């Protein structure tokens, strides 16, 4: 992929983002893993569903946090040999560096939401992710006042139009960490909220409520049962001897 060029020594305004950007440029394997993780996330969870959008967005935050950790921006308290550390505290430290705004289609970015207004607006550092952008794109209202001036106040949210995000990325290549963002294929079927509730309703504590999820699990079929059923199909003439042998080989090999 074509990597953006910026003058030597130039900075996005965030030393931490500069470190992440430079590592992604220098380390093809890290960049490829980051791209693959983002693709896997949108392939499994379709953010078109509004409820799923929160789960998908949270996953993107964790993925970016993992890339930041690999880049040396985050460190485990007490070193990597420490016994049990709080992952949530690392996430909170990332949130102190920037917020993550992710879209899997060519659209603007909702920076904040509000109940009876546009919310706080563009008040903190942000990393923008979109398949329309050339990579992770850093922006800060203080360092980039022209972008802050482009933000629109809507009835219930603050919007950064895509055209202004694109212009910012073009004019400030030092604010771009090059990766390919996936487009939403709309094939995702995973439901993060269902998985959460399933883990919450463990049978020992919730024997009645957990029955829904327990009954949905298909019964385990033993190898002996499958062989007996195949033998019945052979004896009834449904399977030839060669088909029977081939089927036996398949199930015993699996």
CSV table of C-alpha atoms in Angstrom, one decimal, residues 101-188:
chain,number,residue,atom,x,y,z
A,101,UNK,CA,-14.8,7.1,16.2
A,102,UNK,CA,-15.4,4.2,13.8
A,103,UNK,CA,-17.5,3.9,10.7
A,104,UNK,CA,-17.6,1.1,8.1
A,105,UNK,CA,-19.2,3.1,5.4
A,106,UNK,CA,-18.4,6.4,3.6
A,107,UNK,CA,-20.2,8.7,6.1
A,108,UNK,CA,-19.5,11.5,8.5
A,109,UNK,CA,-18.6,11.0,12.1
A,110,UNK,CA,-20.8,11.4,15.1
A,111,UNK,CA,-18.4,12.9,17.6
A,112,UNK,CA,-20.9,13.2,20.5
A,113,UNK,CA,-24.5,12.5,21.1
A,114,UNK,CA,-27.0,14.4,23.2
A,115,UNK,CA,-30.5,13.9,24.6
A,116,UNK,CA,-31.7,17.5,24.1
A,117,UNK,CA,-28.8,18.9,22.2
A,118,UNK,CA,-25.7,18.1,20.3
A,119,UNK,CA,-23.6,17.0,23.3
A,120,UNK,CA,-20.2,18.3,24.2
A,121,UNK,CA,-19.0,18.7,20.7
A,122,UNK,CA,-15.4,18.4,19.4
A,123,UNK,CA,-13.6,18.9,22.7
A,124,UNK,CA,-11.0,16.1,22.9
A,125,UNK,CA,-8.5,14.2,20.7
A,126,UNK,CA,-10.0,11.7,18.4
A,127,UNK,CA,-8.9,8.9,16.1
A,128,UNK,CA,-11.1,8.5,13.1
A,129,UNK,CA,-11.5,5.2,11.2
A,130,UNK,CA,-13.3,4.9,7.9
A,131,UNK,CA,-12.8,2.9,4.7
A,132,UNK,CA,-12.8,6.3,3.0
A,133,UNK,CA,-9.8,7.6,4.9
A,134,UNK,CA,-6.2,6.5,4.1
A,135,UNK,CA,-5.7,5.2,7.7
A,136,UNK,CA,-6.1,5.9,11.3
A,137,UNK,CA,-6.6,9.7,11.3
A,138,UNK,CA,-5.8,11.8,14.4
A,139,UNK,CA,-7.4,15.1,15.1
A,140,UNK,CA,-7.4,17.5,18.0
A,141,UNK,CA,-9.6,20.6,18.4
A,142,UNK,CA,-6.8,22.7,19.7
A,143,UNK,CA,-4.1,21.6,17.2
A,144,UNK,CA,-6.5,21.6,14.2
A,145,UNK,CA,-8.9,24.6,14.6
A,146,UNK,CA,-9.8,24.5,10.9
A,147,UNK,CA,-11.3,21.0,11.4
A,148,UNK,CA,-13.0,22.1,14.6
A,149,UNK,CA,-14.6,24.9,12.7
A,150,UNK,CA,-16.1,22.4,10.2
A,151,UNK,CA,-18.0,20.5,12.9
A,152,UNK,CA,-21.8,20.8,12.7
A,153,UNK,CA,-24.1,21.0,15.7
A,154,UNK,CA,-27.2,18.9,15.0
A,155,UNK,CA,-30.4,18.5,17.2
A,156,UNK,CA,-29.1,15.4,18.9
A,157,UNK,CA,-25.4,15.0,17.9
A,158,UNK,CA,-22.2,16.7,16.8
A,159,UNK,CA,-21.2,15.8,13.2
A,160,UNK,CA,-17.9,15.9,11.5
A,161,UNK,CA,-18.6,15.7,7.7
A,162,UNK,CA,-16.6,13.1,5.8
A,163,UNK,CA,-15.4,15.7,3.3
A,164,UNK,CA,-13.7,17.7,6.1
A,165,UNK,CA,-12.1,14.5,7.6
A,166,UNK,CA,-10.8,13.7,4.1
A,167,UNK,CA,-9.4,17.2,3.6
A,168,UNK,CA,-7.8,17.0,7.1
A,169,UNK,CA,-6.1,13.6,6.3
A,170,UNK,CA,-4.8,15.0,2.9
A,171,UNK,CA,-3.5,18.3,4.4
A,172,UNK,CA,-2.0,16.6,7.5
A,173,UNK,CA,-0.3,13.3,6.4
A,174,UNK,CA,1.6,13.4,9.8
A,175,UNK,CA,-1.8,12.7,11.4
A,176,UNK,CA,-2.4,9.5,9.4
A,177,UNK,CA,-1.3,6.0,10.4
A,178,UNK,CA,-1.7,4.0,7.3
A,179,UNK,CA,-4.0,1.0,7.4
A,180,UNK,CA,-6.8,-0.3,5.2
A,181,UNK,CA,-10.2,-0.1,6.9
A,182,UNK,CA,-12.8,-2.7,5.9
A,183,UNK,CA,-16.1,-1.9,4.4
A,184,UNK,CA,-19.1,-3.5,6.2
A,185,UNK,CA,-20.0,-6.7,4.2
A,186,UNK,CA,-23.2,-6.9,6.2
A,187,UNK,CA,-22.6,-10.6,6.7
A,188,UNK,CA,-22.1,-10.5,10.5
